[in-house]
Coordinates of C-alpha atoms in Angstrom, one line a residue:
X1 CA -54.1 -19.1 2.5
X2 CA -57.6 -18.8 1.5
X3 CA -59.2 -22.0 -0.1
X4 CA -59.3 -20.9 -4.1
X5 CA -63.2 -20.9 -4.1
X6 CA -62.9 -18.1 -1.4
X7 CA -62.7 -14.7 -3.7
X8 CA -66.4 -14.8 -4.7
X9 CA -67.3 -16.3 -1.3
X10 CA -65.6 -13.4 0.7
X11 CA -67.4 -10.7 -1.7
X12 CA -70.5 -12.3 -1.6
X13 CA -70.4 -12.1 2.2
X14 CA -68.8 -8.8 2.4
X15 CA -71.4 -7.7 0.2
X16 CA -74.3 -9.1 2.1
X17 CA -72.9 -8.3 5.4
X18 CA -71.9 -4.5 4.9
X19 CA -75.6 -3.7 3.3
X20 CA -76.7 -2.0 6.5
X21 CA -78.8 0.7 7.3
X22 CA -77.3 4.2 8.1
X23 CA -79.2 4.5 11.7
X24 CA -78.0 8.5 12.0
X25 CA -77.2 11.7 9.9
X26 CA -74.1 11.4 7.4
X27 CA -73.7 15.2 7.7
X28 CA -75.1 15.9 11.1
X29 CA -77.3 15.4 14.3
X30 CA -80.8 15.7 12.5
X31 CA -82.5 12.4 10.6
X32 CA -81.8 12.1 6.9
X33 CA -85.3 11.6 4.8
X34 CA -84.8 9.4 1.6
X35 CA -84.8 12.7 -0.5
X36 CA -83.5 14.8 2.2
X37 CA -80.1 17.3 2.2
X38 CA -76.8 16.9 3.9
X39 CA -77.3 19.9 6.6
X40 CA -74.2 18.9 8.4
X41 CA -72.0 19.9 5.3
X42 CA -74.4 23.0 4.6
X43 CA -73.7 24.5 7.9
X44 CA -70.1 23.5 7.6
X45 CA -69.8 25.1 4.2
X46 CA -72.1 27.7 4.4
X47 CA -69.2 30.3 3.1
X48 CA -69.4 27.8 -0.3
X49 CA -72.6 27.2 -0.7
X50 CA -75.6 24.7 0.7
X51 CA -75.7 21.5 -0.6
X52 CA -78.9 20.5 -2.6
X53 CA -80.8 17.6 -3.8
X54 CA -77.9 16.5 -6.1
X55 CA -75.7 15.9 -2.9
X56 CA -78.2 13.5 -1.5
X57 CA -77.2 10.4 0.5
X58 CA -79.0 7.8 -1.0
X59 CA -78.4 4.0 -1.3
X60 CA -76.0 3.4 -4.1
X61 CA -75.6 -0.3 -5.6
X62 CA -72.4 -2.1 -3.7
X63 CA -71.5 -4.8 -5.9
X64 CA -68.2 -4.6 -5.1
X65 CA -67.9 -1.7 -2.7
X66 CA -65.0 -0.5 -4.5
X67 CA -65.4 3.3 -5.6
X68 CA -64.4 3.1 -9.1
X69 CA -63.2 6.8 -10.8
X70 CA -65.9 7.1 -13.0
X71 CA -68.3 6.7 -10.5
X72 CA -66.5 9.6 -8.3
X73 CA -66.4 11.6 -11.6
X74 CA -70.1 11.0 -12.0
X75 CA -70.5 12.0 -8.7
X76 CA -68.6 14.9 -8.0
X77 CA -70.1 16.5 -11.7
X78 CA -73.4 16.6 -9.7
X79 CA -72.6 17.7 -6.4
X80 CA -73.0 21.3 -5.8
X81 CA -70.6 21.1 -3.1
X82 CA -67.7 19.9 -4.8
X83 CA -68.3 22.1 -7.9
X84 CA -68.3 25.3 -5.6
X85 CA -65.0 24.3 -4.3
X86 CA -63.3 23.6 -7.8
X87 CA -65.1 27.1 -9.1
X88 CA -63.5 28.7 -6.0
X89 CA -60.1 27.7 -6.4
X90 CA -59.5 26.4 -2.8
X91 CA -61.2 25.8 0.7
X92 CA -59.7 26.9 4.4
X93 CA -56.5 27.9 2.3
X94 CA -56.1 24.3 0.9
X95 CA -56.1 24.1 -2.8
X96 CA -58.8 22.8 -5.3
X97 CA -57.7 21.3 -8.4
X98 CA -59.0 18.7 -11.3
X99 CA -56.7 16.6 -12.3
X100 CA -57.2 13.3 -14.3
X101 CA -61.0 14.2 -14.3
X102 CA -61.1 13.7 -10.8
X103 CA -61.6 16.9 -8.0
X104 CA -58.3 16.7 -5.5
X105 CA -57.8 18.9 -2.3
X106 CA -54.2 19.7 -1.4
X107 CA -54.3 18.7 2.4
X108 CA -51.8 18.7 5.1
X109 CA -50.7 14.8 4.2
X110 CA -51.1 15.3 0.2
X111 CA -53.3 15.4 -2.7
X112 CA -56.8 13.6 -1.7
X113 CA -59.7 12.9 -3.8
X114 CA -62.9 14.8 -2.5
X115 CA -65.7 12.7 -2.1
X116 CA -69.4 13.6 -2.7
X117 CA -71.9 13.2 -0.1
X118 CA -73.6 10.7 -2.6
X119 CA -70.9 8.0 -2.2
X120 CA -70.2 8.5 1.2
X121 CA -71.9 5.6 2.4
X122 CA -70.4 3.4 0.0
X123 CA -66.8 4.4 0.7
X124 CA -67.9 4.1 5.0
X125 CA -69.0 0.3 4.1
X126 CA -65.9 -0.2 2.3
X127 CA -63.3 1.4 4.6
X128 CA -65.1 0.1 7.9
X129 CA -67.6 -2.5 7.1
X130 CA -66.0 -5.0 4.2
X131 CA -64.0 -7.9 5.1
X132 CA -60.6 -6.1 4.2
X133 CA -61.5 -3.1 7.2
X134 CA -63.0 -5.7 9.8
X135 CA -65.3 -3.4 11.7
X136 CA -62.3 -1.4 13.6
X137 CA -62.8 1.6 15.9
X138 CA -63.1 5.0 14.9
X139 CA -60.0 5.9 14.6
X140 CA -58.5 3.3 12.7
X141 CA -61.4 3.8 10.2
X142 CA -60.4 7.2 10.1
X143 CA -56.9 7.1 9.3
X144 CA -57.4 4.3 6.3
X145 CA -60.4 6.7 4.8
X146 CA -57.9 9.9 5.2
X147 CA -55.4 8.1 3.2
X148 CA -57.9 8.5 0.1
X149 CA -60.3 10.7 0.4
X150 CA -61.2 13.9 2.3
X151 CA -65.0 15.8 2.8
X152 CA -65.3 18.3 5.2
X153 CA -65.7 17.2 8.6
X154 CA -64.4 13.8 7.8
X155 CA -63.0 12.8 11.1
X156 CA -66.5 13.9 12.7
X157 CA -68.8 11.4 9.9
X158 CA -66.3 8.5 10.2
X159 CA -66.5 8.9 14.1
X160 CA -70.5 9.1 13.6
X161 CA -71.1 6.2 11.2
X162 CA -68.7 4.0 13.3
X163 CA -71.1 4.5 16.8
X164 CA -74.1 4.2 14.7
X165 CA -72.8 0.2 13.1
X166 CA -74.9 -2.2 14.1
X167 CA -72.7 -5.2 14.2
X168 CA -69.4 -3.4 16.0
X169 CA -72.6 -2.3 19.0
X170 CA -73.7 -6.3 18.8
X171 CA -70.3 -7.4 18.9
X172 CA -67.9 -5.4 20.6
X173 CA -67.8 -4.3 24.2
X174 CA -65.9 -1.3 25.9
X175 CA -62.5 -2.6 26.9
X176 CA -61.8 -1.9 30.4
X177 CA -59.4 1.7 31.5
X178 CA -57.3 -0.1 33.6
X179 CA -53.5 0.0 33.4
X180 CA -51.3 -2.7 34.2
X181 CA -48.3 -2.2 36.2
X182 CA -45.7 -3.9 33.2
X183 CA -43.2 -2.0 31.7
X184 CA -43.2 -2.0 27.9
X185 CA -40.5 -4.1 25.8
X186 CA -38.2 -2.4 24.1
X187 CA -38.8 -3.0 19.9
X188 CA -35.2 -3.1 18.2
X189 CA -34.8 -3.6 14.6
X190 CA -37.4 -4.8 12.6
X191 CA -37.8 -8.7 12.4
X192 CA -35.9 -9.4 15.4
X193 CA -38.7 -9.6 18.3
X194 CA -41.7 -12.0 17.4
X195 CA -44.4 -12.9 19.9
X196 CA -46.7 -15.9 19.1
X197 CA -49.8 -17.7 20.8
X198 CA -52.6 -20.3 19.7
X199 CA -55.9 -19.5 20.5
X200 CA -58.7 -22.1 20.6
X201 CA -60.6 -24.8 20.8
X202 CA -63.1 -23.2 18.3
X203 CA -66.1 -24.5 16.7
X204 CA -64.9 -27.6 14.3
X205 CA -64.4 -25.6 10.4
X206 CA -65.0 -26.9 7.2
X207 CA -61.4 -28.0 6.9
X208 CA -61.6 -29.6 10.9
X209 CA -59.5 -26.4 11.9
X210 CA -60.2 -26.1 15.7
X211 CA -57.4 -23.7 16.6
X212 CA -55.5 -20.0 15.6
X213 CA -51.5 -20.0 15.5
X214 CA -50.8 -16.0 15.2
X215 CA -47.3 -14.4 15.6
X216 CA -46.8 -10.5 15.3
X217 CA -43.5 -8.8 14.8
X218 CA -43.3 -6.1 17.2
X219 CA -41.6 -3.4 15.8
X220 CA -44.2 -3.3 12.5
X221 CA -47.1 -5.1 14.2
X222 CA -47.4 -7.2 11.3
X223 CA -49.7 -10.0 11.7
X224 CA -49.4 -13.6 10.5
X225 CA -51.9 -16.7 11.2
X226 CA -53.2 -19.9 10.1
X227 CA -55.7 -22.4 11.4
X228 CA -55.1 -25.6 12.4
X229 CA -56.4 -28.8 13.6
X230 CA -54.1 -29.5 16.3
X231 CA -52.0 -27.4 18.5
X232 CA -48.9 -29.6 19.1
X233 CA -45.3 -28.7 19.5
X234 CA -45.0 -29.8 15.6
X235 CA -47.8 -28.3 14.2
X236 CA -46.1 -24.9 16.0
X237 CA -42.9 -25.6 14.7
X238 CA -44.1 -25.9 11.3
X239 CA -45.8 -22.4 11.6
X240 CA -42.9 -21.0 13.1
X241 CA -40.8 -22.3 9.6
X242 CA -43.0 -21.9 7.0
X243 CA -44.9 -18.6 7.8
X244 CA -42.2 -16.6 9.7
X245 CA -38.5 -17.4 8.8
X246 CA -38.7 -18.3 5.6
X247 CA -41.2 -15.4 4.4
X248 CA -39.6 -12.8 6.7
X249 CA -36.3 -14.4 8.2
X250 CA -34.7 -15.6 10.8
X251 CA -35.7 -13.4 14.3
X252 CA -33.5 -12.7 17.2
X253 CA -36.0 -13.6 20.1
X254 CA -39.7 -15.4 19.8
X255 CA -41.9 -14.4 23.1
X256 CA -44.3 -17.3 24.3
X257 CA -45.9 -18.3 27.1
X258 CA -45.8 -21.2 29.2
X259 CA -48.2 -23.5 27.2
X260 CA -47.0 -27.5 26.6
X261 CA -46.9 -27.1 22.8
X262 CA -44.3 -24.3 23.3
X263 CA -41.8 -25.7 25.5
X264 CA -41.3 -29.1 23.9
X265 CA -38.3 -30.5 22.7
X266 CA -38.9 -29.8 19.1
X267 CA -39.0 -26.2 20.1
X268 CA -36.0 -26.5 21.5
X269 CA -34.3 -27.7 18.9
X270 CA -35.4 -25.3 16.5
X271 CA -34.2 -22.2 18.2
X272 CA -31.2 -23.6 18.4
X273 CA -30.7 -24.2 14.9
X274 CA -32.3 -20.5 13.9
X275 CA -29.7 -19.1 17.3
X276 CA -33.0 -17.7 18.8
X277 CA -33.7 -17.2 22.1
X278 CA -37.2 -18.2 23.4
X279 CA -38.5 -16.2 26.5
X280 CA -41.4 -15.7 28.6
X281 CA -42.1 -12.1 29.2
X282 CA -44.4 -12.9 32.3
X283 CA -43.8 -15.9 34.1
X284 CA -46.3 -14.9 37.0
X285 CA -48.9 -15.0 34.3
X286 CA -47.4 -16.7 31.2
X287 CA -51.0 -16.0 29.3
X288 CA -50.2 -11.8 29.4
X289 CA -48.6 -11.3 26.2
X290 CA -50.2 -8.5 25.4
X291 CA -49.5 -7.9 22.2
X292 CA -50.7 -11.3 20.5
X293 CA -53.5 -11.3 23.2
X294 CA -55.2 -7.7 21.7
X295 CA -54.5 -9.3 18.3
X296 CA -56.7 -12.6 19.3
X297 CA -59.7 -10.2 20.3
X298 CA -59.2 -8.2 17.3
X299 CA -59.5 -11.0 15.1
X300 CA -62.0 -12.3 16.7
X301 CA -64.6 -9.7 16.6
X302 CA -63.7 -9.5 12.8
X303 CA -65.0 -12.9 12.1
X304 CA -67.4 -12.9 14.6
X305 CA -68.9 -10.1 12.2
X306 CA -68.6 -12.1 9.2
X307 CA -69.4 -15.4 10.0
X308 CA -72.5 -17.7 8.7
X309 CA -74.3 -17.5 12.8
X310 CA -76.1 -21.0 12.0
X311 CA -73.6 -23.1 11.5
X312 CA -70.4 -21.2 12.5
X313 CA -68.2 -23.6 10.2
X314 CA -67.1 -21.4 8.2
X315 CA -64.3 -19.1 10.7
X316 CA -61.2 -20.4 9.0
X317 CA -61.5 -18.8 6.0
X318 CA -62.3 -15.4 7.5
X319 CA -59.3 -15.5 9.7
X320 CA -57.2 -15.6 6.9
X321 CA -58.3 -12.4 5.8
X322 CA -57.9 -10.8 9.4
X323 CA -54.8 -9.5 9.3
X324 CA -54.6 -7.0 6.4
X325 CA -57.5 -5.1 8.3
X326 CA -54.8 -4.6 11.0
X327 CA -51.8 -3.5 8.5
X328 CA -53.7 -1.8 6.0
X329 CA -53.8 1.3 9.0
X330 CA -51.6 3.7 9.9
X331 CA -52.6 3.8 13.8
X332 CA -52.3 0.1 14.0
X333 CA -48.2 0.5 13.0

């Protein structure tokens, strides 16, 4: 869990860390001047109407990040764009409506609120760049923004604003295109396959946490971790317990590798009390579980993000907050 005088820690640092500069045009190729147009959306939606000076991108205060509905109300009242479309009826044969005050399109995947050029910065920060999103690629971003709002040309902007983020270029690097020769594992029912790894040493934290426990469930993908100062056989065991079985139940088969704290005694014992079997997917290379592995860099680069860079003490109570970013999208299930 994250210590109790975390919550206005994590906002202040989301808050701090997300106030970035947009580097390239919301709407298209061409720079946006402070009281410039979104030409993008004009040339996109030249049939409704240009956008004007009401449908600006400008800076809009992020205390929170989180779009409230009287400030998408407030919004969408001044944007030309989305007051053609709710005069018209409907756009590309999807249907315009206000309901609740608020302007909704009827898409493909359901009602969706549409969002003013105005906020769309402020939604990007909050969908890709605050602590609950953790910098993911493009199309993760994407499918957690389509979820609540729609724009025209939204998988294009997300896609944009992701390339242009300053900390994923610092941070991240372009995996590798190779494929392995492994053959995938077959999921079962939900619950019944876990795979689990520690990660570490790491930088001493606050709390003298020096190493990740993380287990996913493979059928869901859901995530679970905790730091900890020591990686023995115990200190596994009691992860095992306290986070997994007796929050989700008691699993069929738990995939480690070779390390010395998972093939102790204690171990042992417990899978035999749970009737679990214990296995080792690849013994020539008992480090490749591939699953838990991605997870580790995932979570990593999240933190890495978020971090305090002088003292780097602070990592344990990010990594708490990692693993909604992963199950909070649709492409990461």
């Amino acid at each position: 869990m994250v210590p109790s005088k975390s919550s206005g820690y994590l906002r202040q640092r989301a808050t701090a860390k997300s106030k970035t500069k947009v580097a390239t045009s919301i709407g298209g190729d061409e720079a946006v001047s402070e009281r410039g147009t979104d030409k993008g959306v004009a040339s996109k939606t030249a049939s409704e109407g240009p956008v004007n000076e009401d449908d600006e991108l400008t800076e809009e205060p992020d205390v929170t990040l989180q779009l409230t509905d009287n400030e998408i109300m407030a919004a969408q009242e001044h944007s030309q764009l989305v007051q053609q479309m709710l005069k018209a009826g409907s756009y590309r044969s999807m249907k315009v409506e206000s309901l609740f005050g608020l302007v909704f399109i009827h898409t493909a995947r359901g009602k969706r609120v549409i969002l003013p050029p105005a906020l769309w910065s402020v939604a990007f920060k909050e969908l890709h760049g605050s602590i609950w999103a953790g910098h993911l690629r493009g199309p993760h971003t994407y499918g957690r923004d389509s979820q609540l709002y729609w724009w025209p040309g939204l998988h294009g902007e997300v896609n944009r604003w992701v390339r242009g983020c300053q900390e994923c270029g610092i941070r991240k690097a372009r995996p590798r295109q190779v494929i392995p020769p492994l053959r995938s594992l077959r999921g079962g029912d939900v619950g019944d396959r876990w795979a689990l790894d520690v990660a570490g040493p790491y930088p001493v934290a606050e709390g003298g946490e020096r190493y990740v426990i993380a287990a996913l469930e493979y059928v869901t993908r859901y995530a679970v971790v905790r730091s900890v100062t020591r990686h023995t056989a115990d200190d596994v065991t009691t992860f095992i317990m306290e986070d997994v079985v007796l929050k989700f139940g008691v699993f069929r088969e738990l995939l480690t590798d070779g390390a010395p704290e998972m093939t102790g005694l204690v171990l042992d014992q417990l899978m035999s009390l749970l009737q679990a079997k214990q296995t080792n997917p690849v013994p020539y290379r008992p480090q490749m579980i591939g699953l838990v592995e991605r997870f580790h860099r995932s979570w990593k680069d999240c933190v890495a993000t978020f971090m305090a860079d002088d003292k780097q003490n602070d990592w344990s109570g990010w990594v708490q907050c990692t693993p909604i970013t992963q199950q909070t999208t649709r492409l990461w299930r």
